Coordinates of N, CA and C and ligand atoms in Angstrom, one line a residue:
M1 N 0.8 -1.2 0.0 CA 0.0 0.0 0.0 C 0.9 1.3 0.0
S2 N 0.6 2.2 -0.9 CA 1.4 3.4 -0.9 C 1.0 4.3 0.2
L3 N 1.9 5.3 0.5 CA 1.7 6.1 1.8 C 0.3 6.7 2.0
N4 N -0.2 7.4 0.9 CA -1.4 8.1 1.1 C -2.7 7.5 0.6
K5 N -2.5 6.5 -0.2 CA -3.7 5.9 -0.8 C -4.3 4.8 0.1
K6 N -5.6 4.6 0.0 CA -6.3 3.6 0.8 C -6.7 2.4 0.0
T7 N -7.1 1.4 0.7 CA -7.7 0.2 0.1 C -9.1 0.0 0.7
A8 N -9.9 -0.7 -0.1 CA -11.3 -1.0 0.4 C -11.7 -2.4 0.0
L9 N -12.8 -2.8 0.7 CA -13.4 -4.1 0.3 C -14.9 -3.8 0.3
V10 N -15.6 -4.3 -0.8 CA -17.0 -4.1 -0.9 C -17.7 -5.5 -0.9
L11 N -18.7 -5.6 -0.1 CA -19.6 -6.8 -0.1 C -21.0 -6.3 -0.7
G12 N -21.5 -7.0 -1.6 CA -22.8 -6.6 -2.2 C -22.5 -5.6 -3.4
A13 N -21.4 -5.8 -4.1 CA -21.0 -4.9 -5.1 C -21.8 -5.0 -6.4
T14 N -22.7 -6.1 -6.5 CA -23.5 -6.2 -7.7 C -24.9 -5.7 -7.5
G15 N -25.2 -5.1 -6.3 CA -26.5 -4.7 -6.0 C -26.8 -3.2 -6.4
L16 N -28.0 -2.7 -6.2 CA -28.3 -1.4 -6.6 C -27.4 -0.3 -6.0
I17 N -27.2 -0.4 -4.7 CA -26.3 0.6 -4.0 C -24.9 0.2 -4.3
G18 N -24.6 -1.1 -4.1 CA -23.2 -1.6 -4.3 C -22.5 -1.2 -5.6
K19 N -23.3 -1.3 -6.7 CA -22.8 -1.0 -8.0 C -22.4 0.5 -8.0
E20 N -23.4 1.3 -7.5 CA -23.1 2.8 -7.6 C -21.9 3.1 -6.7
L21 N -21.8 2.5 -5.6 CA -20.7 2.7 -4.7 C -19.4 2.4 -5.3
V22 N -19.3 1.2 -6.0 CA -18.0 0.8 -6.6 C -17.7 1.9 -7.7
N23 N -18.7 2.3 -8.5 CA -18.4 3.3 -9.5 C -17.9 4.6 -8.9
I24 N -18.5 5.0 -7.8 CA -18.0 6.3 -7.1 C -16.6 6.1 -6.6
I25 N -16.4 5.1 -5.8 CA -15.1 5.0 -5.1 C -14.0 4.6 -6.0
S26 N -14.3 4.0 -7.1 CA -13.2 3.6 -8.0 C -12.7 4.9 -8.8
E27 N -13.5 5.9 -8.8 CA -13.1 7.2 -9.4 C -12.4 8.1 -8.4
K28 N -12.5 7.7 -7.1 CA -11.9 8.6 -6.1 C -10.4 8.4 -6.0
E29 N -9.6 9.5 -5.9 CA -8.2 9.3 -5.9 C -7.7 8.7 -4.6
E30 N -8.6 8.7 -3.6 CA -8.2 8.2 -2.3 C -7.8 6.7 -2.3
Y31 N -8.4 6.0 -3.3 CA -8.2 4.5 -3.3 C -7.2 4.0 -4.4
E32 N -6.4 3.1 -3.9 CA -5.5 2.5 -5.0 C -6.0 1.0 -5.3
K33 N -6.8 0.4 -4.4 CA -7.2 -1.0 -4.6 C -8.6 -1.2 -4.0
I34 N -9.5 -1.8 -4.7 CA -10.8 -2.1 -4.1 C -11.1 -3.6 -4.4
H35 N -11.3 -4.4 -3.3 CA -11.6 -5.8 -3.5 C -13.1 -5.9 -3.5
L36 N -13.6 -6.7 -4.5 CA -15.1 -6.9 -4.5 C -15.3 -8.4 -4.2
L37 N -16.1 -8.7 -3.2 CA -16.4 -10.0 -2.9 C -17.8 -10.3 -3.5
V38 N -17.8 -11.3 -4.4 CA -19.1 -11.5 -5.1 C -19.3 -13.0 -5.2
R39 N -20.6 -13.4 -5.4 CA -20.9 -14.9 -5.5 C -21.1 -15.4 -6.9
R40 N -21.0 -14.4 -7.9 CA -21.1 -14.8 -9.3 C -20.2 -14.0 -10.1
P41 N -19.7 -14.5 -11.3 CA -18.7 -13.8 -12.1 C -19.3 -12.4 -12.5
I42 N -18.5 -11.4 -12.5 CA -19.0 -10.1 -13.0 C -17.8 -9.4 -13.9
E43 N -18.2 -8.5 -14.7 CA -17.2 -7.7 -15.4 C -16.4 -6.8 -14.5
L44 N -15.1 -6.6 -14.7 CA -14.3 -5.8 -13.9 C -14.8 -4.3 -14.0
P45 N -15.3 -3.7 -13.0 CA -15.9 -2.3 -13.1 C -14.8 -1.3 -13.4
S46 N -13.6 -1.6 -12.8 CA -12.5 -0.6 -13.0 C -11.2 -1.3 -12.8
E47 N -10.1 -0.7 -13.3 CA -8.8 -1.4 -13.2 C -8.3 -1.5 -11.7
I48 N -8.8 -0.6 -10.9 CA -8.3 -0.7 -9.5 C -9.1 -1.7 -8.7
C49 N -10.1 -2.3 -9.3 CA -10.9 -3.3 -8.6 C -10.3 -4.7 -8.8
E50 N -10.5 -5.5 -7.8 CA -10.1 -7.0 -8.0 C -11.3 -7.8 -7.5
V51 N -11.8 -8.6 -8.4 CA -13.0 -9.4 -8.2 C -12.7 -10.7 -7.6
H52 N -13.3 -11.1 -6.5 CA -13.1 -12.4 -5.8 C -14.4 -13.1 -5.7
L53 N -14.4 -14.3 -6.4 CA -15.6 -15.1 -6.4 C -15.5 -15.9 -5.1
V54 N -16.5 -15.7 -4.2 CA -16.3 -16.4 -2.9 C -17.6 -17.1 -2.5
N55 N -17.5 -18.0 -1.5 CA -18.6 -18.6 -0.9 C -18.9 -17.9 0.4
F56 N -19.9 -17.1 0.5 CA -20.2 -16.3 1.7 C -20.4 -17.1 3.0
D57 N -20.6 -18.4 2.8 CA -20.7 -19.2 4.0 C -19.3 -19.4 4.6
E58 N -18.3 -19.1 3.8 CA -16.9 -19.4 4.3 C -16.1 -18.1 4.3
L59 N -16.7 -17.0 4.8 CA -16.0 -15.7 4.7 C -14.6 -15.7 5.5
P60 N -14.5 -16.4 6.6 CA -13.2 -16.4 7.3 C -12.1 -16.9 6.5
K61 N -12.4 -17.8 5.5 CA -11.3 -18.3 4.6 C -10.7 -17.1 3.8
Y62 N -11.4 -16.0 3.7 CA -10.9 -14.9 2.9 C -10.4 -13.7 3.8
H63 N -10.0 -14.1 5.0 CA -9.7 -13.0 6.0 C -8.6 -12.1 5.5
E64 N -7.7 -12.6 4.7 CA -6.6 -11.7 4.2 C -7.1 -10.5 3.5
L65 N -8.2 -10.7 2.8 CA -8.8 -9.6 2.0 C -9.4 -8.5 2.8
F66 N -9.6 -8.8 4.1 CA -10.1 -7.8 5.0 C -9.1 -6.8 5.6
K67 N -7.8 -7.0 5.1 CA -6.7 -6.1 5.6 C -6.8 -4.9 4.7
V68 N -7.8 -4.1 4.9 CA -8.0 -2.9 4.1 C -8.3 -1.7 5.0
N69 N -8.4 -0.5 4.5 CA -8.8 0.6 5.3 C -10.3 0.6 5.6
D70 N -11.1 0.5 4.5 CA -12.5 0.7 4.6 C -13.3 -0.6 4.1
V71 N -14.2 -1.1 4.9 CA -15.1 -2.2 4.4 C -16.5 -1.6 4.3
F72 N -17.0 -1.8 3.1 CA -18.4 -1.4 2.8 C -19.3 -2.6 2.6
C73 N -20.4 -2.6 3.4 CA -21.3 -3.8 3.3 C -22.7 -3.3 2.7
C74 N -23.0 -3.7 1.5 CA -24.2 -3.3 0.8 C -25.0 -4.6 0.5
L75 N -24.8 -5.6 1.4 CA -25.5 -6.9 1.1 C -27.0 -6.8 1.5
G76 N -27.8 -7.6 0.9 CA -29.2 -7.6 1.3 C -30.0 -8.5 0.4
T77 N -31.1 -9.0 0.9 CA -32.0 -9.8 0.0 C -33.4 -9.5 0.4
T78 N -34.4 -10.2 -0.2 CA -35.8 -10.1 0.2 C -36.2 -11.6 0.6
I79 N -37.2 -11.7 1.4 CA -37.7 -13.0 1.8 C -38.1 -13.8 0.5
K80 N -38.7 -13.1 -0.4 CA -39.1 -13.7 -1.7 C -37.9 -14.3 -2.4
K81 N -36.8 -13.6 -2.5 CA -35.7 -14.1 -3.2 C -34.9 -15.2 -2.4
A82 N -34.8 -14.9 -1.1 CA -34.1 -15.9 -0.3 C -34.9 -17.1 0.0
R83 N -36.2 -17.1 -0.1 CA -37.1 -18.2 0.0 C -37.4 -18.7 1.4
S84 N -36.7 -18.2 2.4 CA -37.0 -18.6 3.8 C -36.5 -17.5 4.7
K85 N -37.0 -17.4 5.9 CA -36.6 -16.4 6.9 C -35.1 -16.7 7.2
E86 N -34.7 -18.0 7.3 CA -33.4 -18.4 7.7 C -32.4 -17.9 6.7
A87 N -32.8 -18.1 5.4 CA -31.9 -17.7 4.3 C -31.7 -16.1 4.2
F88 N -32.8 -15.5 4.5 CA -32.8 -14.0 4.6 C -31.9 -13.5 5.7
R89 N -32.0 -14.1 6.8 CA -31.2 -13.7 8.0 C -29.7 -13.9 7.8
K90 N -29.4 -15.0 7.0 CA -28.0 -15.2 6.7 C -27.4 -14.0 6.0
V91 N -28.1 -13.5 5.0 CA -27.6 -12.4 4.1 C -27.6 -11.1 4.9
D92 N -28.7 -10.9 5.6 CA -28.9 -9.6 6.2 C -28.4 -9.5 7.7
Y93 N -28.0 -10.6 8.3 CA -27.5 -10.6 9.6 C -26.1 -11.3 9.7
E94 N -26.1 -12.6 9.3 CA -24.9 -13.4 9.6 C -23.7 -12.9 8.8
Y95 N -23.9 -12.7 7.5 CA -22.8 -12.3 6.6 C -22.2 -10.9 7.1
P96 N -23.1 -9.9 7.3 CA -22.5 -8.6 7.7 C -21.8 -8.7 9.1
V97 N -22.3 -9.5 10.0 CA -21.7 -9.6 11.3 C -20.3 -10.3 11.2
E98 N -20.3 -11.4 10.4 CA -19.0 -12.1 10.2 C -18.0 -11.1 9.5
A99 N -18.5 -10.3 8.5 CA -17.6 -9.4 7.8 C -17.1 -8.3 8.8
A100 N -17.9 -7.9 9.7 CA -17.5 -6.8 10.6 C -16.4 -7.4 11.6
K101 N -16.6 -8.7 12.0 CA -15.6 -9.3 12.9 C -14.3 -9.4 12.2
L102 N -14.3 -9.9 10.9 CA -13.1 -10.0 10.1 C -12.4 -8.7 9.9
A103 N -13.3 -7.6 9.7 CA -12.7 -6.3 9.5 C -11.9 -5.9 10.7
K104 N -12.6 -6.1 11.9 CA -11.9 -5.7 13.1 C -10.6 -6.5 13.4
E105 N -10.7 -7.8 13.2 CA -9.5 -8.7 13.4 C -8.4 -8.3 12.5
N106 N -8.7 -7.8 11.3 CA -7.7 -7.5 10.4 C -7.3 -6.1 10.3
G107 N -7.8 -5.3 11.3 CA -7.3 -3.9 11.4 C -7.9 -2.9 10.5
A108 N -9.1 -3.3 9.9 CA -9.8 -2.3 9.0 C -10.2 -1.1 9.9
E109 N -10.0 0.1 9.4 CA -10.3 1.3 10.2 C -11.8 1.6 10.2
T110 N -12.5 1.4 9.1 CA -13.9 1.9 9.0 C -14.8 0.7 8.5
F111 N -15.9 0.6 9.1 CA -16.9 -0.4 8.6 C -18.2 0.4 8.3
L112 N -18.7 0.3 7.1 CA -19.9 1.0 6.7 C -20.9 0.1 6.2
I113 N -22.2 0.2 6.6 CA -23.2 -0.8 6.2 C -24.5 -0.1 6.0
V114 N -25.3 -0.6 5.0 CA -26.6 -0.2 4.8 C -27.6 -1.1 5.5
T115 N -28.4 -0.6 6.3 CA -29.5 -1.4 7.0 C -30.8 -0.9 6.3
A116 N -31.7 -0.3 7.1 CA -32.9 0.3 6.5 C -33.7 1.1 7.5
M117 N -34.4 2.1 7.0 CA -35.3 2.9 7.9 C -36.2 1.9 8.6
G118 N -36.5 2.2 9.9 CA -37.3 1.3 10.7 C -36.6 0.1 11.4
A119 N -35.3 0.1 11.2 CA -34.5 -1.0 11.8 C -34.8 -1.0 13.3
D120 N -35.2 -2.1 13.9 CA -35.6 -2.1 15.3 C -35.6 -3.6 15.8
S121 N -34.6 -3.9 16.7 CA -34.5 -5.3 17.1 C -35.7 -5.8 17.8
K122 N -36.6 -4.9 18.2 CA -37.8 -5.3 19.0 C -39.1 -5.3 18.1
S123 N -38.9 -5.0 16.8 CA -40.0 -4.8 15.9 C -40.8 -6.1 15.7
V124 N -42.1 -6.0 15.5 CA -42.9 -7.2 15.3 C -42.7 -7.6 13.8
F125 N -42.2 -6.7 13.0 CA -41.9 -7.1 11.6 C -40.5 -7.7 11.4
F126 N -40.5 -8.9 10.8 CA -39.3 -9.7 10.7 C -38.2 -8.9 10.1
Y127 N -38.5 -8.2 8.9 CA -37.4 -7.5 8.2 C -36.8 -6.4 9.1
N128 N -37.7 -5.6 9.7 CA -37.1 -4.5 10.6 C -36.4 -5.1 11.8
R129 N -36.9 -6.2 12.3 CA -36.2 -6.8 13.4 C -34.8 -7.3 13.1
V130 N -34.7 -8.0 11.9 CA -33.3 -8.5 11.5 C -32.4 -7.3 11.3
K131 N -32.9 -6.2 10.7 CA -32.1 -5.0 10.4 C -31.7 -4.4 11.8
G132 N -32.6 -4.4 12.7 CA -32.3 -3.9 14.1 C -31.3 -4.8 14.8
Q133 N -31.4 -6.1 14.6 CA -30.5 -7.0 15.3 C -29.1 -6.9 14.8
V134 N -29.0 -6.7 13.4 CA -27.7 -6.6 12.9 C -27.0 -5.3 13.4
E135 N -27.8 -4.2 13.5 CA -27.2 -3.0 14.0 C -26.8 -3.2 15.5
E136 N -27.6 -3.8 16.3 CA -27.4 -4.0 17.7 C -26.1 -4.8 17.9
T137 N -25.9 -5.9 17.1 CA -24.7 -6.7 17.2 C -23.5 -5.9 16.8
L138 N -23.6 -5.2 15.7 CA -22.4 -4.4 15.2 C -22.0 -3.3 16.2
N139 N -23.1 -2.7 16.8 CA -22.8 -1.7 17.8 C -22.0 -2.2 19.0
K140 N -22.2 -3.5 19.3 CA -21.5 -4.1 20.5 C -20.1 -4.6 20.1
L141 N -19.7 -4.5 18.9 CA -18.4 -5.1 18.5 C -17.2 -4.2 18.8
N142 N -17.5 -3.0 19.2 CA -16.5 -2.0 19.4 C -15.5 -1.8 18.2
L143 N -16.1 -1.6 17.1 CA -15.4 -1.3 15.9 C -14.8 0.1 16.0
P144 N -13.6 0.4 15.5 CA -13.0 1.7 15.6 C -13.9 2.8 15.0
S145 N -14.6 2.5 13.9 CA -15.4 3.5 13.2 C -16.5 2.8 12.4
L146 N -17.7 2.8 13.0 CA -18.9 2.1 12.4 C -19.9 3.1 11.9
H147 N -20.3 3.0 10.7 CA -21.3 3.9 10.1 C -22.5 3.1 9.5
I148 N -23.6 3.3 10.1 CA -24.8 2.6 9.7 C -25.7 3.6 8.9
F149 N -26.1 3.2 7.7 CA -27.0 4.0 6.8 C -28.3 3.4 6.8
R150 N -29.3 4.2 7.1 CA -30.7 3.7 7.2 C -31.6 4.3 6.1
P151 N -31.5 4.0 4.9 CA -32.3 4.7 3.9 C -33.8 4.2 3.9
S152 N -34.6 5.1 3.4 CA -36.0 4.7 3.1 C -36.1 3.9 1.8
L153 N -37.2 4.0 1.1 CA -37.3 3.3 -0.1 C -36.2 3.7 -1.1
L154 N -35.5 2.7 -1.7 CA -34.5 3.0 -2.6 C -35.0 3.3 -4.0
L155 N -34.5 4.3 -4.7 CA -35.0 4.6 -6.0 C -33.8 4.4 -7.0
G156 N -34.0 3.8 -8.1 CA -33.0 3.6 -9.1 C -33.3 2.4 -10.0
E157 N -32.5 2.2 -11.0 CA -32.8 1.2 -12.0 C -32.2 -0.2 -11.6
R158 N -33.1 -1.1 -11.3 CA -32.7 -2.5 -11.0 C -32.6 -3.4 -12.2
E159 N -31.7 -4.4 -12.1 CA -31.7 -5.4 -13.2 C -33.0 -6.2 -13.1
E160 N -33.3 -6.6 -11.9 CA -34.5 -7.4 -11.7 C -35.7 -6.6 -11.5
F161 N -36.9 -7.1 -11.8 CA -38.2 -6.4 -11.6 C -38.8 -6.7 -10.3
R162 N -39.0 -5.7 -9.4 CA -39.6 -6.0 -8.1 C -40.9 -5.1 -8.1
F163 N -42.0 -5.8 -8.4 CA -43.3 -5.1 -8.6 C -43.6 -4.1 -7.5
G164 N -43.6 -4.6 -6.2 CA -43.9 -3.8 -5.1 C -43.1 -2.5 -5.0
E165 N -41.8 -2.7 -5.2 CA -40.9 -1.6 -5.0 C -41.0 -0.6 -6.2
K166 N -41.3 -1.2 -7.4 CA -41.5 -0.3 -8.6 C -42.7 0.6 -8.4
L167 N -43.8 -0.1 -7.9 CA -45.0 0.7 -7.6 C -44.8 1.8 -6.6
A168 N -44.1 1.4 -5.5 CA -43.8 2.3 -4.5 C -42.9 3.5 -5.0
E169 N -42.0 3.1 -5.9 CA -41.2 4.2 -6.5 C -42.0 5.2 -7.3
R170 N -43.0 4.6 -8.1 CA -43.8 5.5 -8.9 C -44.6 6.5 -8.0
V171 N -45.2 5.9 -6.9 CA -46.0 6.7 -6.0 C -45.0 7.7 -5.3
S172 N -43.9 7.2 -5.0 CA -42.9 8.1 -4.2 C -42.5 9.3 -5.1
G173 N -42.5 9.1 -6.4 CA -42.2 10.2 -7.3 C -43.1 11.4 -7.0
V174 N -44.4 11.1 -6.9 CA -45.4 12.1 -6.6 C -45.3 12.5 -5.1
M175 N -45.3 11.5 -4.3 CA -45.4 11.8 -2.8 C -44.2 12.6 -2.3
N176 N -43.0 12.3 -2.9 CA -41.8 13.0 -2.3 C -42.0 14.5 -2.3
K177 N -42.7 15.0 -3.3 CA -42.9 16.5 -3.4 C -43.8 16.9 -2.2
L178 N -44.7 16.0 -1.8 CA -45.7 16.4 -0.7 C -45.1 16.2 0.7
M179 N -44.0 15.4 0.7 CA -43.5 15.0 2.0 C -42.5 16.1 2.5
I180 N -43.1 17.0 3.2 CA -42.3 18.1 3.8 C -42.4 18.1 5.3
G181 N -41.6 18.8 6.0 CA -41.7 18.9 7.4 C -41.5 17.6 8.0
P182 N -42.4 17.1 8.9 CA -42.1 15.9 9.7 C -42.2 14.6 8.8
L183 N -42.7 14.8 7.5 CA -42.8 13.6 6.6 C -41.5 13.5 5.8
R184 N -40.6 14.5 5.8 CA -39.5 14.4 5.0 C -38.6 13.2 5.1
P185 N -38.4 12.7 6.4 CA -37.6 11.5 6.5 C -38.1 10.2 5.8
Y186 N -39.4 10.3 5.4 CA -40.0 9.1 4.7 C -39.9 9.2 3.2
R187 N -39.3 10.2 2.6 CA -39.1 10.3 1.2 C -38.2 9.2 0.7
G188 N -38.6 8.7 -0.5 CA -37.7 7.8 -1.2 C -36.4 8.4 -1.5
I189 N -35.3 7.6 -1.6 CA -34.0 8.2 -1.8 C -33.3 7.4 -2.9
Q190 N -32.6 8.2 -3.8 CA -31.8 7.5 -4.9 C -30.7 6.7 -4.3
A191 N -30.6 5.4 -4.8 CA -29.5 4.5 -4.3 C -28.1 5.2 -4.5
R192 N -28.0 6.0 -5.6 CA -26.7 6.7 -5.8 C -26.4 7.6 -4.7
K193 N -27.4 8.3 -4.1 CA -27.2 9.2 -3.1 C -26.6 8.5 -1.8
V194 N -27.2 7.3 -1.6 CA -26.8 6.5 -0.4 C -25.3 6.1 -0.6
A195 N -25.0 5.7 -1.8 CA -23.7 5.3 -2.1 C -22.7 6.4 -2.0
A196 N -23.1 7.6 -2.5 CA -22.2 8.8 -2.4 C -22.0 9.2 -0.9
A197 N -23.1 9.1 -0.1 CA -22.9 9.4 1.3 C -21.9 8.5 2.0
M198 N -22.0 7.2 1.6 CA -21.1 6.2 2.2 C -19.7 6.5 1.8
A199 N -19.5 6.8 0.5 CA -18.1 7.2 0.0 C -17.6 8.4 0.7
F200 N -18.5 9.4 1.0 CA -18.1 10.6 1.6 C -17.7 10.4 3.1
I201 N -18.6 9.7 3.8 CA -18.3 9.4 5.2 C -17.1 8.6 5.5
A202 N -16.8 7.7 4.5 CA -15.6 6.9 4.6 C -14.3 7.7 4.7
Q203 N -14.4 9.0 4.2 CA -13.2 9.9 4.2 C -13.2 10.8 5.4
S204 N -14.2 10.6 6.3 CA -14.4 11.7 7.3 C -13.6 11.5 8.6
N205 N -13.0 10.3 8.8 CA -12.2 10.0 10.0 C -13.0 10.1 11.2
K206 N -14.4 10.0 11.1 CA -15.2 10.0 12.3 C -15.1 8.7 13.0
K207 N -14.9 8.7 14.3 CA -14.8 7.4 15.1 C -16.1 7.0 15.8
G208 N -16.1 5.8 16.3 CA -17.2 5.4 17.1 C -18.4 4.9 16.3
N209 N -19.5 4.7 17.0 CA -20.7 4.2 16.3 C -21.6 5.4 15.8
N210 N -21.9 5.4 14.5 CA -22.7 6.5 13.9 C -23.9 5.9 13.1
V211 N -25.0 6.6 13.2 CA -26.2 6.2 12.4 C -26.7 7.4 11.5
Y212 N -27.0 7.1 10.3 CA -27.5 8.1 9.4 C -28.9 7.8 8.9
H213 N -29.9 8.6 9.3 CA -31.2 8.3 8.8 C -31.4 8.9 7.4
S214 N -32.5 8.5 6.7 CA -32.6 8.8 5.3 C -32.5 10.3 5.0
H215 N -33.1 11.1 5.8 CA -33.0 12.6 5.5 C -31.6 13.1 5.7
Q216 N -30.9 12.4 6.7 CA -29.5 12.9 6.9 C -28.6 12.4 5.8
I217 N -28.9 11.2 5.3 CA -28.1 10.7 4.1 C -28.3 11.7 3.0
D218 N -29.5 12.1 2.8 CA -29.9 13.1 1.7 C -29.1 14.4 1.9
S219 N -29.0 14.8 3.2 CA -28.3 16.1 3.5 C -26.8 16.0 3.2
I220 N -26.2 14.8 3.6 CA -24.8 14.7 3.4 C -24.4 15.0 2.0
V221 N -25.1 14.4 1.0 CA -24.8 14.6 -0.4 C -25.4 15.9 -0.9
G222 N -26.3 16.5 -0.2 CA -26.9 17.7 -0.6 C -26.0 18.9 -0.2
S223 N -25.1 18.7 0.7 CA -24.3 19.8 1.2 C -23.2 20.1 0.2
S224 N -22.5 21.2 0.5 CA -21.4 21.6 -0.5 C -20.3 20.6 -0.5
E225 N -20.2 19.8 0.6 CA -19.2 18.8 0.6 C -19.4 17.8 -0.5
W226 N -20.6 17.7 -1.0 CA -20.9 16.7 -2.0 C -20.0 16.8 -3.2
K227 N -19.6 18.1 -3.5 CA -18.8 18.3 -4.7 C -17.5 17.5 -4.6
K228 N -17.1 17.2 -3.3 CA -15.8 16.5 -3.2 C -15.9 15.0 -3.4
V229 N -17.2 14.5 -3.4 CA -17.4 13.1 -3.6 C -17.1 12.6 -5.0
Ligands
NAP301 N1 -35.0 -1.9 -1.6 C1 -35.2 -0.9 -0.8 O1 -36.1 0.0 -1.1 C2 -34.4 -0.8 0.4 C3 -34.7 0.2 1.3 C4 -33.9 0.4 2.5 C5 -32.9 -0.4 2.7 N2 -32.6 -1.4 1.9 C6 -31.4 -2.2 2.2 O2 -30.3 -1.7 1.5 C7 -29.3 -2.7 1.3 C8 -28.9 -2.6 -0.2 O3 -30.0 -2.7 -1.0 P1 -30.0 -2.9 -2.6 O4 -31.3 -2.7 -3.1 O5 -28.8 -2.2 -3.1 O6 -29.7 -4.5 -2.6 P2 -29.7 -5.4 -3.9 O7 -29.8 -4.6 -5.2 O8 -30.8 -6.5 -3.7 O9 -28.3 -6.1 -3.8 C9 -28.0 -7.0 -2.8 C10 -26.5 -7.5 -2.9 O10 -26.4 -8.6 -1.9 C11 -25.9 -9.7 -2.6 N3 -26.5 -10.9 -2.1 C12 -27.8 -11.2 -2.0 N4 -28.0 -12.5 -1.5 C13 -26.7 -13.0 -1.4 C14 -26.2 -14.2 -0.9 N5 -27.0 -15.2 -0.6 N6 -24.8 -14.4 -0.9 C15 -24.0 -13.4 -1.3 N7 -24.5 -12.2 -1.7 C16 -25.8 -12.0 -1.8 C17 -26.4 -9.5 -4.1 O11 -25.6 -10.3 -4.9 P3 -26.2 -10.9 -6.3 O12 -26.2 -9.8 -7.2 O13 -25.3 -12.0 -6.6 O14 -27.6 -11.4 -6.0 C18 -26.2 -8.0 -4.2 O15 -24.8 -7.7 -4.5 C19 -30.0 -4.0 1.6 O16 -29.5 -4.4 2.9 C20 -31.4 -3.7 1.7 O17 -32.2 -4.5 2.6 C21 -33.3 -1.6 0.7

């Protein structure tokens, strides 16, 4: 690693946020190498990226790859895609927690993760509960610098068609304009904005456990600092 440049590792690089994130950080001069952990072959997004085809059930086998400055976790699934609550929990809880432990053991300085608005370990809703549980476990790991991003509905072009989300996105296009004042936090947010906020916060040197709600994510990239991202 050269003196001033950083290295990163991205989990979930093929997803809506993950792809945007890789595009953004591979153009940032802060990074000299970005490791992408994926479960299926992909095209190399940039020359500074290195793609690793891995079995996520065996993450500790790839511990050497976690010797980076910043670890970004954009993993996630839906119960429909995962086909069971157990399989969902694996992707949204077990893999991120394992990744965070490996990041800590290998001296990564920053761990950044996307959870979701409404994350609550006591929620009656399974999705929100798992998101809350992953946050709770990560908060207890004493990571040097933990950043949790809780977006509302994600807007952007997906490869796969998700009827419910597409419908919500259409409605959100109209509703966002009406969502002002106390309703502002519920506005849909562009996946690229979330990715940009993650990229920006990774350069902030902020320590400890930090949470960013959807409207705060929106403000991070809406500020003048955004020009630096
Ligand atoms: N959708 C929303 O409106 C919304 C709102 C708030 C928060 N979130 C959360 O934001 C995060 C990112 O969302 P997104 O929409 O960008 O996600 P996404 O497009 O569904 O991408 C998810 C990523 O996780 C990977 N993944 C899924 N199952 C896996 C498995 N079994 N093993 C290894 N990798 C697996 C995917 O890989 P493949 O490409 O190989 O499948 C992909 O890279 C998620 O945690 C999501 O819950 C979503």
